[in-house]
Short mmCIF file of C-alpha atoms in Angstrom, two decimals:
data_model
loop_
_atom_site.label_atom_id
_atom_site.label_comp_id
_atom_site.label_asym_id
_atom_site.label_seq_id
_atom_site.Cartn_x
_atom_site.Cartn_y
_atom_site.Cartn_z
CA UNK F 1 -51.49 -19.02 -7.07
CA UNK F 2 -51.02 -17.70 -10.61
CA UNK F 3 -50.58 -21.20 -11.97
CA UNK F 4 -47.82 -22.23 -9.60
CA UNK F 5 -48.00 -25.55 -7.83
CA UNK F 6 -47.78 -25.90 -4.09
CA UNK F 7 -44.15 -26.96 -4.29
CA UNK F 8 -43.18 -23.98 -6.47
CA UNK F 9 -45.19 -21.49 -4.41
CA UNK F 10 -43.74 -22.82 -1.18
CA UNK F 11 -40.19 -22.55 -2.45
CA UNK F 12 -40.49 -18.80 -3.13
CA UNK F 13 -40.80 -17.80 0.51
CA UNK F 14 -37.73 -19.72 1.77
CA UNK F 15 -35.59 -18.27 -1.02
CA UNK F 16 -36.76 -14.76 -0.20
CA UNK F 17 -36.05 -15.25 3.48
CA UNK F 18 -32.72 -16.78 2.69
CA UNK F 19 -31.67 -13.73 0.66
CA UNK F 20 -32.82 -11.41 3.43
CA UNK F 21 -30.96 -13.39 6.10
CA UNK F 22 -27.86 -13.39 3.95
CA UNK F 23 -28.11 -9.63 3.41
CA UNK F 24 -28.57 -8.98 7.13
CA UNK F 25 -25.67 -11.29 7.96
CA UNK F 26 -23.39 -9.45 5.55
CA UNK F 27 -24.38 -6.06 7.00
CA UNK F 28 -23.86 -7.21 10.58
CA UNK F 29 -20.51 -8.78 9.73
CA UNK F 30 -19.36 -5.62 7.96
CA UNK F 31 -20.52 -3.53 10.92
CA UNK F 32 -18.66 -5.75 13.38
CA UNK F 33 -15.47 -5.55 11.30
CA UNK F 34 -15.82 -1.77 10.99
CA UNK F 35 -16.19 -1.39 14.75
CA UNK F 36 -13.26 -3.72 15.38
CA UNK F 37 -11.04 -1.68 13.04
CA UNK F 38 -12.32 1.74 14.08
CA UNK F 39 -11.90 1.43 17.85
CA UNK F 40 -8.06 1.24 17.82
CA UNK F 41 -7.92 4.16 15.37
CA UNK F 42 -10.21 6.24 17.58
CA UNK F 43 -8.11 5.45 20.66
CA UNK F 44 -4.97 6.51 18.77
CA UNK F 45 -6.54 9.81 17.70
CA UNK F 46 -8.09 10.50 21.12
CA UNK F 47 -4.77 10.05 22.93
CA UNK F 48 -2.76 11.93 20.28
CA UNK F 49 -4.84 15.12 20.29
CA UNK F 50 -5.31 15.46 24.06
CA UNK F 51 -3.05 16.25 26.98
CA UNK F 52 -1.94 13.08 28.82
CA UNK F 53 -3.17 14.58 32.10
CA UNK F 54 -6.66 14.72 30.60
CA UNK F 55 -6.58 11.19 29.21
CA UNK F 56 -5.17 9.56 32.35
CA UNK F 57 -6.77 11.81 34.97
CA UNK F 58 -7.51 10.16 38.30
CA UNK F 59 -5.78 6.92 37.38
CA UNK F 60 -8.44 6.06 34.79
CA UNK F 61 -8.38 6.29 30.99
CA UNK F 62 -10.73 8.90 29.52
CA UNK F 63 -11.05 8.49 25.76
CA UNK F 64 -13.84 11.00 25.15
CA UNK F 65 -12.25 13.88 23.22
CA UNK F 66 -12.91 17.01 25.28
CA UNK F 67 -9.68 19.06 25.26
CA UNK F 68 -7.90 19.31 21.90
CA UNK F 69 -4.21 20.20 21.92
CA UNK F 70 -1.19 19.92 19.59
CA UNK F 71 1.28 19.64 22.46
CA UNK F 72 2.08 16.00 21.69
CA UNK F 73 3.07 16.90 18.12
CA UNK F 74 5.12 19.88 19.32
CA UNK F 75 7.16 17.56 21.54
CA UNK F 76 7.86 15.30 18.56
CA UNK F 77 9.04 18.16 16.36
CA UNK F 78 11.09 19.88 19.07
CA UNK F 79 12.75 16.95 20.83
CA UNK F 80 13.11 14.31 18.11
CA UNK F 81 14.11 14.04 14.44
CA UNK F 82 10.59 13.14 13.36
CA UNK F 83 10.54 15.68 10.53
CA UNK F 84 13.76 14.27 9.05
CA UNK F 85 12.46 10.72 9.38
CA UNK F 86 9.24 11.75 7.63
CA UNK F 87 11.18 13.39 4.79
CA UNK F 88 13.36 10.29 4.41
CA UNK F 89 10.26 8.11 4.13
CA UNK F 90 8.73 10.37 1.51
CA UNK F 91 11.91 10.38 -0.60
CA UNK F 92 12.44 6.62 -0.68
CA UNK F 93 8.73 5.83 -0.91
CA UNK F 94 8.09 8.10 -3.89
CA UNK F 95 11.28 6.91 -5.62
CA UNK F 96 10.51 3.24 -5.02
CA UNK F 97 6.89 3.66 -6.12
CA UNK F 98 7.91 5.31 -9.37
CA UNK F 99 10.62 2.73 -10.12
CA UNK F 100 8.50 -0.28 -9.21
CA UNK F 101 5.50 0.94 -11.21
CA UNK F 102 7.66 1.74 -14.24
CA UNK F 103 9.22 -1.72 -14.15
CA UNK F 104 5.78 -3.29 -13.73
CA UNK F 105 4.35 -1.47 -16.74
CA UNK F 106 7.31 -2.32 -18.97
CA UNK F 107 7.56 -5.96 -17.88
CA UNK F 108 3.80 -6.50 -17.83
CA UNK F 109 3.40 -5.15 -21.35
CA UNK F 110 6.32 -7.21 -22.62
CA UNK F 111 4.95 -10.41 -21.08
CA UNK F 112 1.55 -9.74 -22.61
CA UNK F 113 2.39 -8.59 -26.13
CA UNK F 114 5.60 -10.47 -26.98
CA UNK F 115 6.05 -14.22 -27.34
CA UNK F 116 9.28 -15.80 -26.22
CA UNK F 117 10.36 -19.14 -24.81
CA UNK F 118 9.65 -19.54 -21.11
CA UNK F 119 7.37 -16.49 -20.86
CA UNK F 120 4.84 -18.11 -18.53
CA UNK F 121 7.56 -19.69 -16.41
CA UNK F 122 9.28 -16.34 -16.08
CA UNK F 123 6.06 -14.64 -15.02
CA UNK F 124 5.31 -17.28 -12.41
CA UNK F 125 8.89 -17.17 -11.17
CA UNK F 126 8.54 -13.42 -10.62
CA UNK F 127 5.44 -13.96 -8.50
CA UNK F 128 7.10 -16.82 -6.64
CA UNK F 129 9.94 -14.51 -5.61
CA UNK F 130 7.36 -12.33 -3.85
CA UNK F 131 6.73 -15.17 -1.41
CA UNK F 132 10.09 -14.65 0.27
CA UNK F 133 10.20 -12.61 3.46
CA UNK F 134 11.87 -9.16 3.17
CA UNK F 135 14.59 -10.25 5.59
CA UNK F 136 15.58 -13.00 3.15
CA UNK F 137 16.23 -10.30 0.53
CA UNK F 138 17.68 -7.79 2.99
CA UNK F 139 20.69 -9.91 3.97
CA UNK F 140 22.10 -10.56 0.46
CA UNK F 141 21.24 -6.99 -0.57
CA UNK F 142 23.19 -5.72 2.42
CA UNK F 143 26.24 -7.65 1.22
CA UNK F 144 25.84 -6.30 -2.32
CA UNK F 145 25.36 -2.70 -1.19
CA UNK F 146 28.29 -2.98 1.23
CA UNK F 147 30.55 -4.26 -1.56
CA UNK F 148 29.47 -1.42 -3.86
CA UNK F 149 29.71 1.21 -1.12
CA UNK F 150 26.02 2.09 -1.35
CA UNK F 151 24.98 1.53 2.25
CA UNK F 152 23.25 4.35 4.10
CA UNK F 153 21.93 6.00 0.94
CA UNK F 154 18.51 6.73 -0.54
CA UNK F 155 19.54 4.94 -3.72
CA UNK F 156 20.26 1.67 -1.96
CA UNK F 157 17.05 1.72 0.05
CA UNK F 158 15.03 2.58 -3.05
CA UNK F 159 16.46 -0.44 -4.85
CA UNK F 160 15.81 -2.65 -1.84
CA UNK F 161 12.18 -1.56 -1.52
CA UNK F 162 11.67 -1.97 -5.27
CA UNK F 163 12.98 -5.53 -5.01
CA UNK F 164 10.25 -6.25 -2.45
CA UNK F 165 7.29 -4.76 -4.32
CA UNK F 166 8.22 -5.26 -7.99
CA UNK F 167 7.39 -9.00 -8.24
CA UNK F 168 3.74 -8.50 -7.34
CA UNK F 169 3.31 -5.30 -9.35
CA UNK F 170 4.77 -7.01 -12.43
CA UNK F 171 2.33 -9.88 -11.99
CA UNK F 172 -0.52 -7.44 -11.52
CA UNK F 173 0.29 -5.51 -14.70
CA UNK F 174 0.79 -8.73 -16.68
CA UNK F 175 -2.72 -9.76 -15.71
CA UNK F 176 -4.19 -6.32 -16.38
CA UNK F 177 -2.63 -5.85 -19.82
CA UNK F 178 -4.31 -9.09 -20.86
CA UNK F 179 -7.66 -7.29 -20.48
CA UNK F 180 -6.60 -4.51 -22.89
CA UNK F 181 -7.80 -5.49 -26.41
CA UNK F 182 -4.98 -5.81 -28.94
CA UNK F 183 -7.42 -4.38 -31.51
CA UNK F 184 -6.90 -0.93 -29.98
CA UNK F 185 -3.19 -1.08 -30.75
CA UNK F 186 -3.73 -2.53 -34.22
CA UNK F 187 -6.08 0.34 -35.02
CA UNK F 188 -3.37 2.84 -34.03
CA UNK F 189 -0.72 0.98 -36.05
CA UNK F 190 -2.94 1.08 -39.16
CA UNK F 191 -3.03 4.86 -38.78
CA UNK F 192 0.76 4.99 -38.75
CA UNK F 193 1.48 5.25 -35.04
CA UNK F 194 4.66 3.62 -33.75
CA UNK F 195 4.56 1.06 -30.95
CA UNK F 196 5.93 3.61 -28.49
CA UNK F 197 3.31 6.18 -29.45
CA UNK F 198 0.61 3.53 -29.28
CA UNK F 199 1.64 2.46 -25.80
CA UNK F 200 1.77 6.05 -24.59
CA UNK F 201 -1.47 7.33 -26.17
CA UNK F 202 -3.62 4.18 -26.28
CA UNK F 203 -2.51 1.45 -23.92
CA UNK F 204 -1.52 3.47 -20.85
CA UNK F 205 -4.76 5.49 -20.65
CA UNK F 206 -6.79 2.28 -20.82
CA UNK F 207 -4.54 0.59 -18.25
CA UNK F 208 -4.66 3.51 -15.79
CA UNK F 209 -6.52 1.58 -13.05
CA UNK F 210 -3.92 -1.18 -13.28
CA UNK F 211 -0.79 0.88 -12.87
CA UNK F 212 -2.37 3.14 -10.26
CA UNK F 213 -3.17 -0.01 -8.26
CA UNK F 214 0.43 -1.12 -8.70
CA UNK F 215 1.62 2.30 -7.51
CA UNK F 216 -0.63 2.16 -4.44
CA UNK F 217 0.68 -1.28 -3.56
CA UNK F 218 4.28 -0.15 -4.01
CA UNK F 219 3.64 2.91 -1.87
CA UNK F 220 2.16 0.81 0.93
CA UNK F 221 5.10 -1.61 0.90
CA UNK F 222 7.70 1.16 0.95
CA UNK F 223 5.96 3.40 3.47
CA UNK F 224 5.35 0.59 5.97
CA UNK F 225 8.77 -1.02 5.55
CA UNK F 226 10.87 -1.55 8.64
CA UNK F 227 13.25 -4.41 7.86
CA UNK F 228 14.94 -3.08 4.74
CA UNK F 229 15.41 0.40 6.19
CA UNK F 230 16.87 -0.97 9.41
CA UNK F 231 19.35 -3.13 7.49
CA UNK F 232 20.40 -0.72 4.73
CA UNK F 233 20.53 2.52 6.72
CA UNK F 234 23.23 2.78 9.40
CA UNK F 235 22.91 6.38 10.65
CA UNK F 236 19.99 7.78 12.63
CA UNK F 237 19.47 10.78 10.36
CA UNK F 238 18.86 8.47 7.37
CA UNK F 239 16.20 6.28 8.99
CA UNK F 240 12.63 6.28 7.74
CA UNK F 241 9.73 7.20 9.99
CA UNK F 242 8.96 3.60 10.96
CA UNK F 243 12.50 2.87 12.14
CA UNK F 244 13.10 6.34 13.54
CA UNK F 245 9.92 6.24 15.59
CA UNK F 246 10.91 2.96 17.19
CA UNK F 247 14.31 4.36 18.08
CA UNK F 248 13.25 7.54 19.79
CA UNK F 249 10.42 5.76 21.55
CA UNK F 250 13.08 3.52 23.09
CA UNK F 251 15.71 6.16 23.81
CA UNK F 252 13.69 9.18 24.93
CA UNK F 253 11.20 9.39 27.76
CA UNK F 254 8.02 9.84 25.76
CA UNK F 255 4.50 9.25 26.98
CA UNK F 256 1.46 7.74 25.36
CA UNK F 257 0.45 11.06 23.84
CA UNK F 258 3.63 11.41 21.81
CA UNK F 259 3.56 7.71 20.92
CA UNK F 260 0.07 7.99 19.49
CA UNK F 261 0.97 11.28 17.77
CA UNK F 262 3.78 9.72 15.75
CA UNK F 263 1.55 6.71 15.00
CA UNK F 264 -1.08 9.10 13.66
CA UNK F 265 1.50 10.81 11.45
CA UNK F 266 2.52 7.45 10.00
CA UNK F 267 -1.10 6.56 9.21
CA UNK F 268 -2.07 9.81 7.46
CA UNK F 269 -0.41 9.33 3.99
CA UNK F 270 -1.74 5.77 3.41
CA UNK F 271 -5.16 6.86 4.63
CA UNK F 272 -5.32 9.78 2.20
CA UNK F 273 -4.21 7.60 -0.71
CA UNK F 274 -6.79 4.94 0.15
CA UNK F 275 -9.57 7.53 0.36
CA UNK F 276 -8.86 9.32 -2.92
CA UNK F 277 -7.66 6.37 -5.02
CA UNK F 278 -9.72 3.45 -3.70
CA UNK F 279 -11.78 3.20 -6.91
CA UNK F 280 -8.63 2.70 -8.98
CA UNK F 281 -7.39 0.14 -6.49
CA UNK F 282 -10.57 -1.92 -6.76
CA UNK F 283 -10.61 -1.72 -10.56
CA UNK F 284 -6.96 -2.68 -10.80
CA UNK F 285 -7.31 -5.76 -8.63
CA UNK F 286 -10.57 -6.85 -10.30
CA UNK F 287 -8.92 -8.68 -13.19
CA UNK F 288 -9.15 -12.30 -14.21
CA UNK F 289 -6.09 -13.67 -12.45
CA UNK F 290 -6.75 -11.79 -9.21
CA UNK F 291 -10.45 -12.25 -8.60
#
């Protein structure tokens, strides 16, 4: 057998089978997870885009999509403040994402390129603060905002959401900037570029996957937030879509069709971001401290 002993020749087949079994196991596991995740999403879409009389005809649930309609969405827009809630979510989410990402880039670069006493401790303390539940931050922030007269404002909610997401995004950028070679900056300095120009023209383009990942994470935290919005905002017209949806679902007689319609609206922005920016997200998280 081409010079191989019996022991060596016999060991080739088990290793080959082992790799094949492992590959099949991974595929089957991924398929099972995909089905488990996809079924609830399909049910949500099927109920949202059909008339309730079609879905629940004859006392049974019919989830095969046969009669498309936008009636469920029309009820939301005509009888509730869904549009205002959606706009509120967009405003605070975009603002919080921009602020959190900017802080992460500045702090991450500073922690990477400048030496000062307690730098590592400070970085770990920032990450440790992310371990606290949002409600733990919401209560003292409520007191602060109340004292300053900032309650029920986009500004206050933006700061609150930034406080939730910034610790992790700072840690992420600190880790990512460590993968950017300092030689790139030194080369720009030799050519007479200032540190600011170097950061803008050299460092940030290289670190694009990192800060886009930080932005995606910040967006997800802000868009899906319920606790901070419920605590900071006191008037119905200022609620975000997550809080507003829960309110009108409790106060107005709305069926399953409208419930699934608003759920579908909430899912669309994160889904689009995940689809178009998933490569950046994977690259940003694939750094030494986060593998």
